[in-house]
Short mmCIF file of C-alpha atoms in Angstrom, two decimals:
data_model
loop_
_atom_site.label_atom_id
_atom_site.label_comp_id
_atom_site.label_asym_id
_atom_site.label_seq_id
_atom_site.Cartn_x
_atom_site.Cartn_y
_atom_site.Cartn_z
CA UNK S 1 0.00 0.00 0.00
CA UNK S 2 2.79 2.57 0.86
CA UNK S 3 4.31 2.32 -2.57
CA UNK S 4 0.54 3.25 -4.10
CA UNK S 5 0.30 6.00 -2.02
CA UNK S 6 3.34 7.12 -3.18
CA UNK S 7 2.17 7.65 -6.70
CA UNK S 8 0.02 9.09 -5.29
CA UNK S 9 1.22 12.03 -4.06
CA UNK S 10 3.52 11.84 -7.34
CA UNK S 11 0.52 12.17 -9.39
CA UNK S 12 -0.58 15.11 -7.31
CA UNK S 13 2.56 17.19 -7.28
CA UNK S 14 3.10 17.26 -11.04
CA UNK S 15 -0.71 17.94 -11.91
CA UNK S 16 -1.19 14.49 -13.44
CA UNK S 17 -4.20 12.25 -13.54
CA UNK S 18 -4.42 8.45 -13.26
CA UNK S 19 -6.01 6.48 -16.30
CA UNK S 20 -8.53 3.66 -15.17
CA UNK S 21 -9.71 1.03 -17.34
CA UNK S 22 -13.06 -0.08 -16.10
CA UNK S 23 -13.80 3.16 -14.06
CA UNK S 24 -13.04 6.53 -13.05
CA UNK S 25 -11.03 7.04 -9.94
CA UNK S 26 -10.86 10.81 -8.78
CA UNK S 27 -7.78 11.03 -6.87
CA UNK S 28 -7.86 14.75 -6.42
CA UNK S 29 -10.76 14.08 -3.82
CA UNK S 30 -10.65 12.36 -0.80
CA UNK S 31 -13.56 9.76 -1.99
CA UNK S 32 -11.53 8.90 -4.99
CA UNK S 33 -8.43 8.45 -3.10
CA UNK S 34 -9.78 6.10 -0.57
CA UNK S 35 -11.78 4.03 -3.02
CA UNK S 36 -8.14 3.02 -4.73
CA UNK S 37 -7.21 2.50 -1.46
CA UNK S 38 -9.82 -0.03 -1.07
CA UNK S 39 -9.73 -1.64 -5.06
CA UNK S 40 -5.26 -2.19 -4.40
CA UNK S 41 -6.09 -3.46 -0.77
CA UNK S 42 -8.04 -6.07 -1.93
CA UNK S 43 -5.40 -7.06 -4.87
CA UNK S 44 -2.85 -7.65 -2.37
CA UNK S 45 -4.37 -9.40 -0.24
CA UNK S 46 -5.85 -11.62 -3.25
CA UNK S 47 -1.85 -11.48 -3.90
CA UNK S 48 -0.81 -12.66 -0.95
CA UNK S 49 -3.68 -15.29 -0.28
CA UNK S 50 -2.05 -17.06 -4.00
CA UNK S 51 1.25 -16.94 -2.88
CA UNK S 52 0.39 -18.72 0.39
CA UNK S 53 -1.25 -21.63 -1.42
CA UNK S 54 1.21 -21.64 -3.86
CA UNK S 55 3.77 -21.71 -0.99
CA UNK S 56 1.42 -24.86 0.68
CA UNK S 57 1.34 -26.58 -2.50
CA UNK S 58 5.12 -26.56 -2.81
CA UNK S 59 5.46 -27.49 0.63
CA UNK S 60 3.64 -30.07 0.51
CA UNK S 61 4.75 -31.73 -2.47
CA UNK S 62 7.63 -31.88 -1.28
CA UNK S 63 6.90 -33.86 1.99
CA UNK S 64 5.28 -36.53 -0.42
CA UNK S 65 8.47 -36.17 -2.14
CA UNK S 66 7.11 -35.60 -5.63
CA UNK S 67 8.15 -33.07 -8.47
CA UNK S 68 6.88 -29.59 -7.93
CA UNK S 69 7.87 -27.96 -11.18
CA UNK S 70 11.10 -26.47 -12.26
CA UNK S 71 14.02 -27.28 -13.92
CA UNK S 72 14.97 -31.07 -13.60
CA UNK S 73 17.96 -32.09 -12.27
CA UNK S 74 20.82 -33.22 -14.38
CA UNK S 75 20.63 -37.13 -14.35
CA UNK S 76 16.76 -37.09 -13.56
CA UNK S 77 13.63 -36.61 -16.12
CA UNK S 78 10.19 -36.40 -15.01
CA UNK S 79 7.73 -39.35 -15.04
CA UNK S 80 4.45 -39.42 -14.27
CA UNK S 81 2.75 -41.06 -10.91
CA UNK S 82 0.23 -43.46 -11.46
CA UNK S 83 -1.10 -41.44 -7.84
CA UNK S 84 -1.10 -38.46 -9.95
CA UNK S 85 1.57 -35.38 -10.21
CA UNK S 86 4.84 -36.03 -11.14
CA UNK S 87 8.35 -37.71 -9.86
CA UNK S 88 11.64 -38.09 -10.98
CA UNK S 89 13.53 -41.05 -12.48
CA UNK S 90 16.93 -41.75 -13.18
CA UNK S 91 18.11 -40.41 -17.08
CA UNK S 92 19.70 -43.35 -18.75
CA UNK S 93 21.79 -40.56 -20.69
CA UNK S 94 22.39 -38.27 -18.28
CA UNK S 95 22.65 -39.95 -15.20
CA UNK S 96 26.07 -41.52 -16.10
CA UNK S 97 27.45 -38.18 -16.66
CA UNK S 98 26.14 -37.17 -13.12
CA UNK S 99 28.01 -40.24 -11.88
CA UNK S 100 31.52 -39.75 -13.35
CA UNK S 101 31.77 -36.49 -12.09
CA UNK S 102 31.46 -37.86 -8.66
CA UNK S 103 33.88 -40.49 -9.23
CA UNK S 104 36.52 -38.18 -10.71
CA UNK S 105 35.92 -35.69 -7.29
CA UNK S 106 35.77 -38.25 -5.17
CA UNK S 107 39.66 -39.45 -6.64
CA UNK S 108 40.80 -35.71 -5.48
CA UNK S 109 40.90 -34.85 -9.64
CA UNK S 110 40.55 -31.00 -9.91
CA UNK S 111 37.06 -29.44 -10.00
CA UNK S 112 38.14 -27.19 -13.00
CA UNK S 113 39.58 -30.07 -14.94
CA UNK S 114 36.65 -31.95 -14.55
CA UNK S 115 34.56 -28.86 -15.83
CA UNK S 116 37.13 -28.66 -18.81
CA UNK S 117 37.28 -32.53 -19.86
CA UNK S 118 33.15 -31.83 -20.24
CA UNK S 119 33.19 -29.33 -22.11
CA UNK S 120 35.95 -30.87 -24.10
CA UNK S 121 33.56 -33.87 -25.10
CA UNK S 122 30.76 -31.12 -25.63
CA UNK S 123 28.54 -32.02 -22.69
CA UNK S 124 25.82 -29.30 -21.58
CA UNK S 125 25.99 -28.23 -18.31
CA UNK S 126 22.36 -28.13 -16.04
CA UNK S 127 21.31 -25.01 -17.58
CA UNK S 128 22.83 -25.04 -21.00
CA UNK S 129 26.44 -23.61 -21.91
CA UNK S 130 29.70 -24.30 -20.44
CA UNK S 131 30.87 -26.30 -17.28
CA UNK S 132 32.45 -24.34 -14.55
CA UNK S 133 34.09 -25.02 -11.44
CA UNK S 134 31.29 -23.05 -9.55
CA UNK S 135 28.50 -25.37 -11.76
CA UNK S 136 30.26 -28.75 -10.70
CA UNK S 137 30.80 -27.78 -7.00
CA UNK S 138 27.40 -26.69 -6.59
CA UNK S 139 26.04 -30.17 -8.46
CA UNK S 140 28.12 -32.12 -6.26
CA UNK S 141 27.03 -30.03 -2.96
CA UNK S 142 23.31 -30.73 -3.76
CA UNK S 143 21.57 -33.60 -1.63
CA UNK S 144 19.10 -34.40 -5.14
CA UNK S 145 22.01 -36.21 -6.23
CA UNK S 146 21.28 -39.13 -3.53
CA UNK S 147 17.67 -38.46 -3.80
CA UNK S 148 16.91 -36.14 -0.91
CA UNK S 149 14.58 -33.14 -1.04
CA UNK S 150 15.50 -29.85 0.21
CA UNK S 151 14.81 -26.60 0.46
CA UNK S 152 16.91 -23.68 1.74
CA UNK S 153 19.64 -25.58 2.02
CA UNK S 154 18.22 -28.31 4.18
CA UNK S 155 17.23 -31.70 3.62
CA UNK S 156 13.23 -31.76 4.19
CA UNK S 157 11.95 -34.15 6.56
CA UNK S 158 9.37 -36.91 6.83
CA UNK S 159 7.42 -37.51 9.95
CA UNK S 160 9.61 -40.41 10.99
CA UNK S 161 12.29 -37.87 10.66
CA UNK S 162 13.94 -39.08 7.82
CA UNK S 163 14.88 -37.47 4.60
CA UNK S 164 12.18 -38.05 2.79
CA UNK S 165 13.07 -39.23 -0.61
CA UNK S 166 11.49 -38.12 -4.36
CA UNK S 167 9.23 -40.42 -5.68
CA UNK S 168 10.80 -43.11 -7.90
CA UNK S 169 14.09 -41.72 -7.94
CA UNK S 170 16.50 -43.61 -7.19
CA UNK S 171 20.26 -41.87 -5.97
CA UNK S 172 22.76 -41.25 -8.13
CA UNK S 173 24.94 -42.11 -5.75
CA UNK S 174 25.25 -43.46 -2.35
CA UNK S 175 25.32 -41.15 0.63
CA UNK S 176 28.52 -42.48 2.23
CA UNK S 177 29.81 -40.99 -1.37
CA UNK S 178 28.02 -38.06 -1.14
CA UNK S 179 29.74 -37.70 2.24
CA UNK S 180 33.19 -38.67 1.18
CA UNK S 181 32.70 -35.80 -1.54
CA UNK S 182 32.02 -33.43 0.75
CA UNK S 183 35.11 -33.82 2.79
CA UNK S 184 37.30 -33.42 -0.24
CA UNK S 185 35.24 -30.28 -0.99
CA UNK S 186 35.90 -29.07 2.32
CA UNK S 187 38.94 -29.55 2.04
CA UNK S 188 39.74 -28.09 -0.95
CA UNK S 189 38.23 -24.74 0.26
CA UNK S 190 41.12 -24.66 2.91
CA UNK S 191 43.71 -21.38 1.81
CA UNK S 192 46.56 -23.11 0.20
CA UNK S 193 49.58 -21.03 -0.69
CA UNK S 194 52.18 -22.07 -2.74
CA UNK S 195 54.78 -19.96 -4.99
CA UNK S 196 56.44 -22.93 -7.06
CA UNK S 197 54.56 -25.71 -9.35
CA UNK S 198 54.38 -28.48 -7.00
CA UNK S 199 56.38 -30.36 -9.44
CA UNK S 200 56.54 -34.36 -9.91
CA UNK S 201 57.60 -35.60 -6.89
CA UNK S 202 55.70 -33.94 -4.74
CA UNK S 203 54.55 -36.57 -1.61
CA UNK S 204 56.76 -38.92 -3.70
CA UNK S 205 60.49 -38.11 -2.89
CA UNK S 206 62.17 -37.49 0.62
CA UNK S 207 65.70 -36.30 1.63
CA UNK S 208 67.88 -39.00 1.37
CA UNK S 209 70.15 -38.01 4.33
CA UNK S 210 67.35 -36.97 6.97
CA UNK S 211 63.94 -38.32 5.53
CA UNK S 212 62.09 -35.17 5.68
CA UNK S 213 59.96 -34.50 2.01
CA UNK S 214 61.49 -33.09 -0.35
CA UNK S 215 59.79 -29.88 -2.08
CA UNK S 216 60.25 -28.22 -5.36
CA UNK S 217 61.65 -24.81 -6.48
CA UNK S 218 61.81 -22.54 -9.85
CA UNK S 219 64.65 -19.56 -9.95
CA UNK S 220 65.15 -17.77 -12.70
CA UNK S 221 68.30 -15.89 -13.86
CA UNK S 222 69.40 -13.45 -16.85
CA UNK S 223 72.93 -14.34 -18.82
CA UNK S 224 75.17 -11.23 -18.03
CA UNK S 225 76.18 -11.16 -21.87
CA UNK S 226 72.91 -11.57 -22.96
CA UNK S 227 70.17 -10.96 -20.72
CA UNK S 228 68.39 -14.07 -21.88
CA UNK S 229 66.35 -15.22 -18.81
CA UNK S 230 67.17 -19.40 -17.69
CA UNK S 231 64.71 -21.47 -15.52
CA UNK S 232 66.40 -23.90 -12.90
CA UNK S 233 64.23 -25.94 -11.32
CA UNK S 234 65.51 -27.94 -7.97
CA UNK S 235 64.42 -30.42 -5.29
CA UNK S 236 65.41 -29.42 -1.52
CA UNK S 237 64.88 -30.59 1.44
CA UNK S 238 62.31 -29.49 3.44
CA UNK S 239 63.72 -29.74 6.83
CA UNK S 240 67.00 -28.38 5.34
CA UNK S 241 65.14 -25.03 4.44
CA UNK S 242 63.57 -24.90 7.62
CA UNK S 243 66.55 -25.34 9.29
CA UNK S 244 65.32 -27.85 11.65
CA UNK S 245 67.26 -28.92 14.85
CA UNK S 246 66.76 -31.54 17.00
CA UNK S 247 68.55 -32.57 19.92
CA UNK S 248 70.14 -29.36 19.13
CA UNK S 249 72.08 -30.67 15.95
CA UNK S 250 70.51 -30.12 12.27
CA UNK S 251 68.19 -32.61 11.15
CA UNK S 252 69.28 -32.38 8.00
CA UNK S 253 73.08 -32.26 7.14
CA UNK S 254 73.07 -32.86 3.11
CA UNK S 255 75.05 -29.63 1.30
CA UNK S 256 73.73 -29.62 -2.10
CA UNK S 257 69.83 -29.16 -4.05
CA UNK S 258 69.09 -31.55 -6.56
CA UNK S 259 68.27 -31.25 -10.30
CA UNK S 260 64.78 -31.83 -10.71
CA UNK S 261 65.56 -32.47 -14.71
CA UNK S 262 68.38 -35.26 -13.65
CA UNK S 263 66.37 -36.32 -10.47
CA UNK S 264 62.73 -36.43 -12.85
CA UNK S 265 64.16 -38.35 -15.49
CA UNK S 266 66.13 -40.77 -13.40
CA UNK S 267 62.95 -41.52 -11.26
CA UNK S 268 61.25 -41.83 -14.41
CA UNK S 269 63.34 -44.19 -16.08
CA UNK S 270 63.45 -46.47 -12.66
CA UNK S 271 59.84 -46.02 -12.29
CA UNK S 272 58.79 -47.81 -15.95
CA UNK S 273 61.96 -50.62 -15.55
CA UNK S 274 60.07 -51.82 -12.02
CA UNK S 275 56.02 -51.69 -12.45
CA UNK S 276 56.38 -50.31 -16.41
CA UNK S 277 54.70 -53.72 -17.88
CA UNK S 278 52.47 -54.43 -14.98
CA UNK S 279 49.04 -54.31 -15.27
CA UNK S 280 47.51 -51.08 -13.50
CA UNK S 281 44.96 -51.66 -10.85
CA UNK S 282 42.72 -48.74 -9.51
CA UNK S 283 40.34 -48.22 -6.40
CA UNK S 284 36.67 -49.42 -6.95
CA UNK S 285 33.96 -48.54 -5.37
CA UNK S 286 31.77 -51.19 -4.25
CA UNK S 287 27.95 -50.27 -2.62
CA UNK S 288 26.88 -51.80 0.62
CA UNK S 289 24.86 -54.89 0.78
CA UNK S 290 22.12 -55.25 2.28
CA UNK S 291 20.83 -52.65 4.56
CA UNK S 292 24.08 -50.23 5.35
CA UNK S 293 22.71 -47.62 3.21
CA UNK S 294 19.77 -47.36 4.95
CA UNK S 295 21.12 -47.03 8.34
CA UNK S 296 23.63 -44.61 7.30
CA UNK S 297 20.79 -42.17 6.61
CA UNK S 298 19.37 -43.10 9.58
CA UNK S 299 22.33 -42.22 11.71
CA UNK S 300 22.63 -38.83 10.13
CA UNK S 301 18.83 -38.15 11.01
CA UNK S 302 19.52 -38.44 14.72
CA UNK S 303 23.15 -36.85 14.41
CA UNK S 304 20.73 -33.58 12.41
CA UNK S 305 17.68 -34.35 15.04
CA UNK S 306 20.29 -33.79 18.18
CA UNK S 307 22.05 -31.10 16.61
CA UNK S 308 18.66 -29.34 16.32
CA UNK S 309 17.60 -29.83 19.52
CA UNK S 310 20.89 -29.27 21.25
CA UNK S 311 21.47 -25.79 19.07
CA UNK S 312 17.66 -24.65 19.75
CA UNK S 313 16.60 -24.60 16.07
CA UNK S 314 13.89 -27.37 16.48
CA UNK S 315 10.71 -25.75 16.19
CA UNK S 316 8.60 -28.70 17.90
CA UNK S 317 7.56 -29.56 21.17
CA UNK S 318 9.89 -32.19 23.56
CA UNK S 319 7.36 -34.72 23.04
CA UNK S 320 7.60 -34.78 19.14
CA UNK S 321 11.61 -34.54 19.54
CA UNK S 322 11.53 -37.69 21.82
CA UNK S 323 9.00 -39.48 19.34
CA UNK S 324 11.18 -38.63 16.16
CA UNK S 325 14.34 -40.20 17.77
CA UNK S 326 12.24 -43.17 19.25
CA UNK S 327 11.16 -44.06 15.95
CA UNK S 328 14.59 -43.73 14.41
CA UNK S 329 16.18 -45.94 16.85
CA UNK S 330 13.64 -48.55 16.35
CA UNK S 331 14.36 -48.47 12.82
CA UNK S 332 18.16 -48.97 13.04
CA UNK S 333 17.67 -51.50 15.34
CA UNK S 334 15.54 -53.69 13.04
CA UNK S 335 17.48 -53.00 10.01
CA UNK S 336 21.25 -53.64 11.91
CA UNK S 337 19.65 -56.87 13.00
CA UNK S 338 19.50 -58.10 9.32
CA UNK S 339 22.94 -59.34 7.96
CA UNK S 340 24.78 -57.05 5.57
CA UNK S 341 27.96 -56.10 4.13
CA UNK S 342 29.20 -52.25 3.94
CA UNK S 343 30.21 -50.41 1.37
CA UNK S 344 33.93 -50.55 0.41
CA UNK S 345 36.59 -50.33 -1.50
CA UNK S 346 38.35 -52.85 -4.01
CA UNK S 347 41.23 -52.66 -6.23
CA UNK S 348 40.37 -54.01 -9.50
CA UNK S 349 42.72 -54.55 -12.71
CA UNK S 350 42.41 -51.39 -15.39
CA UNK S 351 43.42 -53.93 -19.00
CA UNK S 352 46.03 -51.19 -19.14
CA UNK S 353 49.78 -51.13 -18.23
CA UNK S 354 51.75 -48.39 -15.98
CA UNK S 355 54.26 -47.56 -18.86
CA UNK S 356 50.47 -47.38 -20.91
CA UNK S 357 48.91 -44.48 -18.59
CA UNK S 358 52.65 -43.09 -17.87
CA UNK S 359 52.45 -42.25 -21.68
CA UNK S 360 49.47 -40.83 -21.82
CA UNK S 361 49.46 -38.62 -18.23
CA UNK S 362 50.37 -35.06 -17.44
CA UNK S 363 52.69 -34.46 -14.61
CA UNK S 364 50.38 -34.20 -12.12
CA UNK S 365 48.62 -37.81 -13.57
CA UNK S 366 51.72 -38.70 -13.11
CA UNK S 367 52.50 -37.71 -9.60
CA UNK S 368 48.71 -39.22 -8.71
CA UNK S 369 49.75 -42.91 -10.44
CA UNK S 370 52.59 -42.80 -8.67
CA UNK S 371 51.55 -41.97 -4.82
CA UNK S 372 48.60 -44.75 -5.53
CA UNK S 373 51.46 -47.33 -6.52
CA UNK S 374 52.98 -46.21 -3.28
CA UNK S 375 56.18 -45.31 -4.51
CA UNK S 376 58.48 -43.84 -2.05
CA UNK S 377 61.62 -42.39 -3.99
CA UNK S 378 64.64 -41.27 -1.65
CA UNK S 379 67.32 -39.32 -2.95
CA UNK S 380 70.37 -36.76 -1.92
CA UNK S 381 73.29 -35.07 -3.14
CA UNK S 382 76.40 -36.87 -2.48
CA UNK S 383 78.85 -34.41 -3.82
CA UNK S 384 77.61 -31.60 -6.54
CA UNK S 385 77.31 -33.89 -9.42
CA UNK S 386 76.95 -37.40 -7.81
CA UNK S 387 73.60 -38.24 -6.73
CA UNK S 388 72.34 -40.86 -4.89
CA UNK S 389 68.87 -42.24 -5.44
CA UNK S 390 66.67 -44.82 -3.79
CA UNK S 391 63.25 -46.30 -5.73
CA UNK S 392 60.73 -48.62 -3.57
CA UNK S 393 57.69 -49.83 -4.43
CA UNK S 394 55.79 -52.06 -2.31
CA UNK S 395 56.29 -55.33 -4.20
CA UNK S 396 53.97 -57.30 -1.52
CA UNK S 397 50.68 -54.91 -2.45
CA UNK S 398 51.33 -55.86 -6.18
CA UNK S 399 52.41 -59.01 -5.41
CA UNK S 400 48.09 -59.08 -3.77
CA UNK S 401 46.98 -57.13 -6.65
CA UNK S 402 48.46 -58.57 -9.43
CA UNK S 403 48.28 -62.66 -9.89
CA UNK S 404 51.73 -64.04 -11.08
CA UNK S 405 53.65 -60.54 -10.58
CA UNK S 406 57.43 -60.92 -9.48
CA UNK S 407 59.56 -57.79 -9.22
CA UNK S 408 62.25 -57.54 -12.28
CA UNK S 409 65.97 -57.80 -11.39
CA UNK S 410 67.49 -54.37 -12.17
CA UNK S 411 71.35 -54.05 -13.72
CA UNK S 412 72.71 -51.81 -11.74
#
């Protein structure tokens, strides 16, 4: 109403007039003025009465767990209920895309190079046009991807205080995933500050005189002749930089920083000659059987109902907390009375070789196959041009992984 009366007194100031459609509205007299008054007073409150049902309608829709209109979520399309309405069901075209972006977050790969490789294969994001890191983190932040309503940020809850779930649609992925994802997330948005590339060996190689990791460094000089700029690139120890004392002597007593060309290539070269023709194996996810799913959820209801409670944001009375947590613990008991396996991990051949991917990889790939082979690569500075450098890989783990495998003997 204020804003009408507003242009009002507009309309009054500058000598203007106010054109009516169906009938005349005086607003130079009192009368006039108080029957538009009247006429907008009903209109909003006609307003406000739609927005409240529409508001109910939504509301309750979701409760029931069924569509309420909008756009659909990548890796879901619309079905109709045979109850009436709408609910979502997995997208056998989409859906897999949905679930390789999980994967590839899940394995610590970068959120922008996911966004890139889709937009290198010309996949769509939700809402048309290009991926972006901001598009994939908020995909993977959103509970519809494991089937869960919410609204404002917050999963929407049944009356046996569970997440209630849309109708027909099943998750794209499990929630112990969905939680997994969420920790890398979170960890990703600590401040990390770092001047050099981190270079291949980083969490690979350590100092071979004190054990401390080693890190990696970039200088760059100009030629005195001919001011032509060179790029050295080095491996140091860490502890040696930090000048680190213990017992009050140096940890670390090694002179000289290493080549990262001589140290790269050797590591490289020692790296293919060990694993190079064995078969790669990578982590697979495998989902829980029988019931573990299930009581997941269930444990993250009471964790949410108790935080609620404890925090003062529950909006009910005691009575209706106690019920909700009764009910919940009744259901985990029954279900962890029924045998079941969790969900876990396996390492599975790949049908491709180390030297294969090693070809193929970038040197972060690279750095990535190497810390999931377990390679530990020690190496030091003897003198300024004599190196000395230690490979291990854990030849029992392949030995487990790999039927048949026995380490090569190396010439030295």
């Amino acid at each position: 109403m204020v804003p009408l009366n507003t242009l009002f007194g507009f309309l009054q100031d500058n000598g203007k007039s106010l054109a009516c459609t169906d009938e005349k509205i005086d607003l130079s007299h009192w009368v006039g003025r108080l029957i538009a008054n009247v006429i907008a007073g009903f209109a909003e409150g006609e307003l406000e009465t739609i927005k409240e049902r529409s508001a109910d309608s939504r509301t309750k829709l979701r409760r029931v767990g069924r569509w309420h209109g909008g756009t659909v979520p990548l890796g879901y399309q619309k079905v109709r209920l045979d109850s009436g309405g709408f609910g979502l069901a997995l997208d056998p075209q989409t859906a897999p895309i949905v679930q390789e972006i999980a994967a590839r977050a899940e394995r610590r790969e970068s959120i922008r190079s996911i966004a890139d490789r889709l937009n290198e294969r010309g996949v769509s994001a939700p809402r048309g046009g290009l991926w972006t890191a901001q598009t994939v983190t908020r995909m993977l932040r959103s509970r519809w991807i494991i089937g869960e309503i919410e609204y404002n940020g917050r999963p929407v809850l049944g009356d046996d205080g569970l997440p209630v779930r849309r109708s027909l649609s099943e998750p794209l992925i499990s929630p112990e995933r969905w939680e997994a994802i969420q920790a890398v997330l979170d960890d990703r948005k600590r401040p990390k500050q770092r001047r050099n590339e981190p270079g291949l060996l980083l969490n690979v190689g350590v100092c071979g005189d004190c054990g401390d990791a080693l890190y990696h460094t970039v200088m760059t000089k100009r030629d005195k002749g001919t001011e032509k700029e060179r790029t050295y690139r080095y491996w140091r120890c860490s502890a040696k930089s930090k000048k680190k004392i213990r017992d009050g002597q140096p940890v670390c007593t090694t002179r000289y920083a290493i080549s990262a060309g001589m140290l790269e290539q050797a590591v490289e070269e020692m790296f293919l000659a060990e694993i190079g023709d064995v078969e790669r194996t990578e982590e697979v996810y495998v989902p829980a059987e029988g019931h573990g799913d299930e009581i997941a959820v269930i444990d993250r209801a009471i964790s949410m109902a108790r935080r609620e409670y404890d925090s003062g944001a529950y909006e009910g009375d005691d009575d209706g907390y106690l019920d909700r947590l009764t009910t919940l613990r009744a259901n985990r008991e029954r279900l962890a009375a029924v045998p079941s396996l969790p969900a876990r991990w396996v390492r599975q051949p790949t049908g491709e070789t180390y030297r294969e991917a090693w070809s193929r990889m970038d040197v972060r790939e690279r750095r990535d196959l190497m810390i999931d082979a377990e390679i530990v690569v020690r190496a030091r500075m003897v003198s300024p041009s004599v190196p000395e450098i230690g490979f291990h890989v854990d030849h029992a783990r392949l030995r487990a992984a790999v039927p048949g495998f026995e380490p090569p003997t190396l010439v030295s």
